Amino acid sequence: MNKYVITGINKLTGEREAVTKPHSEWKTRELRDKLAARQNCRSAYKCLKVEPATQEGDL
């Protein structure tokens, strides 16, 4: 079973970082939708994306 994480661009450093722990694909997409719905100017991350956890390594 593949695991996925949500990544986002950190507004302070400008680097893409993992925002969540690895989950199943449907759970990760559900979490991304919830996070994206509450994105605002005070959020630390922008441009949220679902990516395979293997790219991020161990969190």
mmCIF file of N, CA and C in Angstrom:
data_model
loop_
_atom_site.group_PDB
_atom_site.id
_atom_site.type_symbol
_atom_site.label_atom_id
_atom_site.label_comp_id
_atom_site.label_asym_id
_atom_site.label_seq_id
_atom_site.Cartn_x
_atom_site.Cartn_y
_atom_site.Cartn_z
ATOM 1 N N MET A 1 0.850 -1.185 0.000
ATOM 2 C CA MET A 1 0.000 0.000 0.000
ATOM 3 C C MET A 1 0.888 1.238 0.000
ATOM 4 N N ASN A 2 0.649 2.112 -0.954
ATOM 5 C CA ASN A 2 1.432 3.339 -1.052
ATOM 6 C C ASN A 2 0.957 4.362 -0.035
ATOM 7 N N LYS A 3 1.886 5.106 0.489
ATOM 8 C CA LYS A 3 1.582 6.181 1.436
ATOM 9 C C LYS A 3 1.859 7.525 0.766
ATOM 10 N N TYR A 4 1.074 8.519 1.130
ATOM 11 C CA TYR A 4 1.201 9.851 0.555
ATOM 12 C C TYR A 4 1.264 10.893 1.659
ATOM 13 N N VAL A 5 1.909 12.014 1.365
ATOM 14 C CA VAL A 5 1.985 13.139 2.296
ATOM 15 C C VAL A 5 1.525 14.399 1.580
ATOM 16 N N ILE A 6 1.136 15.391 2.358
ATOM 17 C CA ILE A 6 0.820 16.706 1.811
ATOM 18 C C ILE A 6 2.068 17.551 1.956
ATOM 19 N N THR A 7 2.477 18.177 0.865
ATOM 20 C CA THR A 7 3.615 19.079 0.912
ATOM 21 C C THR A 7 3.132 20.486 0.598
ATOM 22 N N GLY A 8 3.854 21.456 1.113
ATOM 23 C CA GLY A 8 3.525 22.845 0.859
ATOM 24 C C GLY A 8 4.791 23.678 0.849
ATOM 25 N N ILE A 9 4.725 24.822 0.212
ATOM 26 C CA ILE A 9 5.869 25.724 0.167
ATOM 27 C C ILE A 9 5.845 26.585 1.430
ATOM 28 N N ASN A 10 6.911 26.499 2.208
ATOM 29 C CA ASN A 10 7.043 27.282 3.432
ATOM 30 C C ASN A 10 7.213 28.742 3.039
ATOM 31 N N LYS A 11 6.364 29.618 3.564
ATOM 32 C CA LYS A 11 6.416 31.035 3.192
ATOM 33 C C LYS A 11 7.681 31.737 3.690
ATOM 34 N N LEU A 12 8.310 31.219 4.734
ATOM 35 C CA LEU A 12 9.523 31.846 5.263
ATOM 36 C C LEU A 12 10.771 31.426 4.492
ATOM 37 N N THR A 13 10.894 30.128 4.209
ATOM 38 C CA THR A 13 12.111 29.634 3.566
ATOM 39 C C THR A 13 11.975 29.492 2.058
ATOM 40 N N GLY A 14 10.743 29.358 1.554
ATOM 41 C CA GLY A 14 10.526 29.173 0.131
ATOM 42 C C GLY A 14 10.770 27.751 -0.336
ATOM 43 N N GLU A 15 10.985 26.813 0.592
ATOM 44 C CA GLU A 15 11.238 25.417 0.240
ATOM 45 C C GLU A 15 9.986 24.575 0.434
ATOM 46 N N ARG A 16 9.835 23.530 -0.391
ATOM 47 C CA ARG A 16 8.704 22.614 -0.255
ATOM 48 C C ARG A 16 9.010 21.627 0.861
ATOM 49 N N GLU A 17 8.064 21.498 1.806
ATOM 50 C CA GLU A 17 8.235 20.635 2.968
ATOM 51 C C GLU A 17 7.007 19.763 3.155
ATOM 52 N N ALA A 18 7.186 18.624 3.796
ATOM 53 C CA ALA A 18 6.058 17.762 4.150
ATOM 54 C C ALA A 18 5.283 18.426 5.282
ATOM 55 N N VAL A 19 3.965 18.498 5.134
ATOM 56 C CA VAL A 19 3.107 19.136 6.133
ATOM 57 C C VAL A 19 2.460 18.095 7.031
ATOM 58 N N THR A 20 2.224 16.889 6.498
ATOM 59 C CA THR A 20 1.549 15.833 7.264
ATOM 60 C C THR A 20 2.385 14.561 7.300
ATOM 61 N N LYS A 21 1.976 13.639 8.147
ATOM 62 C CA LYS A 21 2.564 12.305 8.183
ATOM 63 C C LYS A 21 1.998 11.497 7.020
ATOM 64 N N PRO A 22 2.643 10.397 6.642
ATOM 65 C CA PRO A 22 2.119 9.556 5.551
ATOM 66 C C PRO A 22 0.763 8.930 5.890
ATOM 67 N N HIS A 23 -0.144 8.957 4.903
ATOM 68 C CA HIS A 23 -1.478 8.368 5.008
ATOM 69 C C HIS A 23 -1.805 7.696 3.678
ATOM 70 N N SER A 24 -2.956 7.037 3.628
ATOM 71 C CA SER A 24 -3.424 6.483 2.358
ATOM 72 C C SER A 24 -3.794 7.643 1.433
ATOM 73 N N GLU A 25 -3.910 7.337 0.143
ATOM 74 C CA GLU A 25 -4.159 8.402 -0.835
ATOM 75 C C GLU A 25 -5.483 9.118 -0.587
ATOM 76 N N TRP A 26 -6.563 8.392 -0.324
ATOM 77 C CA TRP A 26 -7.857 9.043 -0.131
ATOM 78 C C TRP A 26 -7.859 9.909 1.126
ATOM 79 N N LYS A 27 -7.211 9.441 2.186
ATOM 80 C CA LYS A 27 -7.153 10.213 3.431
ATOM 81 C C LYS A 27 -6.315 11.480 3.235
ATOM 82 N N THR A 28 -5.217 11.362 2.479
ATOM 83 C CA THR A 28 -4.355 12.508 2.223
ATOM 84 C C THR A 28 -5.082 13.564 1.405
ATOM 85 N N ARG A 29 -5.823 13.122 0.387
ATOM 86 C CA ARG A 29 -6.584 14.083 -0.434
ATOM 87 C C ARG A 29 -7.669 14.775 0.396
ATOM 88 N N GLU A 30 -8.286 14.020 1.295
ATOM 89 C CA GLU A 30 -9.298 14.595 2.179
ATOM 90 C C GLU A 30 -8.669 15.658 3.097
ATOM 91 N N LEU A 31 -7.500 15.344 3.665
ATOM 92 C CA LEU A 31 -6.805 16.300 4.530
ATOM 93 C C LEU A 31 -6.381 17.551 3.757
ATOM 94 N N ARG A 32 -5.893 17.358 2.501
ATOM 95 C CA ARG A 32 -5.482 18.488 1.686
ATOM 96 C C ARG A 32 -6.658 19.424 1.422
ATOM 97 N N ASP A 33 -7.825 18.841 1.141
ATOM 98 C CA ASP A 33 -9.005 19.667 0.892
ATOM 99 C C ASP A 33 -9.382 20.482 2.128
ATOM 100 N N LYS A 34 -9.280 19.862 3.306
ATOM 101 C CA LYS A 34 -9.584 20.580 4.548
ATOM 102 C C LYS A 34 -8.581 21.708 4.797
ATOM 103 N N LEU A 35 -7.286 21.398 4.591
ATOM 104 C CA LEU A 35 -6.259 22.424 4.798
ATOM 105 C C LEU A 35 -6.392 23.556 3.783
ATOM 106 N N ALA A 36 -6.681 23.219 2.529
ATOM 107 C CA ALA A 36 -6.802 24.225 1.483
ATOM 108 C C ALA A 36 -8.013 25.126 1.727
ATOM 109 N N ALA A 37 -9.067 24.571 2.314
ATOM 110 C CA ALA A 37 -10.273 25.360 2.577
ATOM 111 C C ALA A 37 -10.022 26.429 3.630
ATOM 112 N N ARG A 38 -9.079 26.177 4.525
ATOM 113 C CA ARG A 38 -8.813 27.167 5.576
ATOM 114 C C ARG A 38 -7.518 27.942 5.348
ATOM 115 N N GLN A 39 -6.948 27.847 4.146
ATOM 116 C CA GLN A 39 -5.740 28.609 3.843
ATOM 117 C C GLN A 39 -6.069 30.103 3.879
ATOM 118 N N ASN A 40 -5.207 30.860 4.473
ATOM 119 C CA ASN A 40 -5.375 32.306 4.505
ATOM 120 C C ASN A 40 -4.001 32.959 4.624
ATOM 121 N N CYS A 41 -3.958 34.239 4.793
ATOM 122 C CA CYS A 41 -2.681 34.952 4.820
ATOM 123 C C CYS A 41 -1.824 34.565 6.030
ATOM 124 N N ARG A 42 -2.404 33.993 7.069
ATOM 125 C CA ARG A 42 -1.635 33.614 8.265
ATOM 126 C C ARG A 42 -1.078 32.201 8.190
ATOM 127 N N SER A 43 -1.420 31.462 7.159
ATOM 128 C CA SER A 43 -0.940 30.094 7.009
ATOM 129 C C SER A 43 0.558 30.089 6.731
ATOM 130 N N ALA A 44 1.263 29.094 7.254
ATOM 131 C CA ALA A 44 2.714 28.990 7.058
ATOM 132 C C ALA A 44 3.058 28.375 5.709
ATOM 133 N N TYR A 45 2.085 27.709 5.059
ATOM 134 C CA TYR A 45 2.355 27.010 3.801
ATOM 135 C C TYR A 45 1.415 27.469 2.700
ATOM 136 N N LYS A 46 1.895 27.415 1.466
ATOM 137 C CA LYS A 46 1.070 27.727 0.307
ATOM 138 C C LYS A 46 1.296 26.648 -0.750
ATOM 139 N N CYS A 47 0.454 26.578 -1.747
ATOM 140 C CA CYS A 47 0.568 25.614 -2.857
ATOM 141 C C CYS A 47 0.635 24.176 -2.362
ATOM 142 N N LEU A 48 -0.399 23.728 -1.661
ATOM 143 C CA LEU A 48 -0.428 22.368 -1.127
ATOM 144 C C LEU A 48 -0.563 21.346 -2.246
ATOM 145 N N LYS A 49 0.172 20.228 -2.120
ATOM 146 C CA LYS A 49 0.191 19.175 -3.119
ATOM 147 C C LYS A 49 0.263 17.818 -2.441
ATOM 148 N N VAL A 50 -0.369 16.804 -3.043
ATOM 149 C CA VAL A 50 -0.277 15.426 -2.560
ATOM 150 C C VAL A 50 0.848 14.755 -3.329
ATOM 151 N N GLU A 51 1.819 14.193 -2.602
ATOM 152 C CA GLU A 51 2.956 13.523 -3.222
ATOM 153 C C GLU A 51 3.230 12.198 -2.520
ATOM 154 N N PRO A 52 3.810 11.236 -3.234
ATOM 155 C CA PRO A 52 4.156 9.959 -2.587
ATOM 156 C C PRO A 52 5.144 10.180 -1.436
ATOM 157 N N ALA A 53 4.981 9.451 -0.359
ATOM 158 C CA ALA A 53 5.824 9.613 0.820
ATOM 159 C C ALA A 53 7.251 9.160 0.565
ATOM 160 N N THR A 54 7.471 8.305 -0.415
ATOM 161 C CA THR A 54 8.829 7.825 -0.707
ATOM 162 C C THR A 54 9.742 8.957 -1.146
ATOM 163 N N GLN A 55 9.186 10.010 -1.728
ATOM 164 C CA GLN A 55 9.986 11.152 -2.139
ATOM 165 C C GLN A 55 10.465 11.947 -0.936
ATOM 166 N N GLU A 56 9.700 11.924 0.138
ATOM 167 C CA GLU A 56 10.033 12.719 1.319
ATOM 168 C C GLU A 56 10.920 11.966 2.290
ATOM 169 N N GLY A 57 11.003 10.645 2.171
ATOM 170 C CA GLY A 57 11.798 9.877 3.124
ATOM 171 C C GLY A 57 11.060 9.755 4.451
ATOM 172 N N ASP A 58 11.783 9.443 5.499
ATOM 173 C CA ASP A 58 11.171 9.306 6.826
ATOM 174 C C ASP A 58 10.960 10.673 7.437
ATOM 175 N N LEU A 59 9.809 10.840 8.049
ATOM 176 C CA LEU A 59 9.503 12.128 8.698
ATOM 177 C C LEU A 59 9.881 12.080 10.149
#
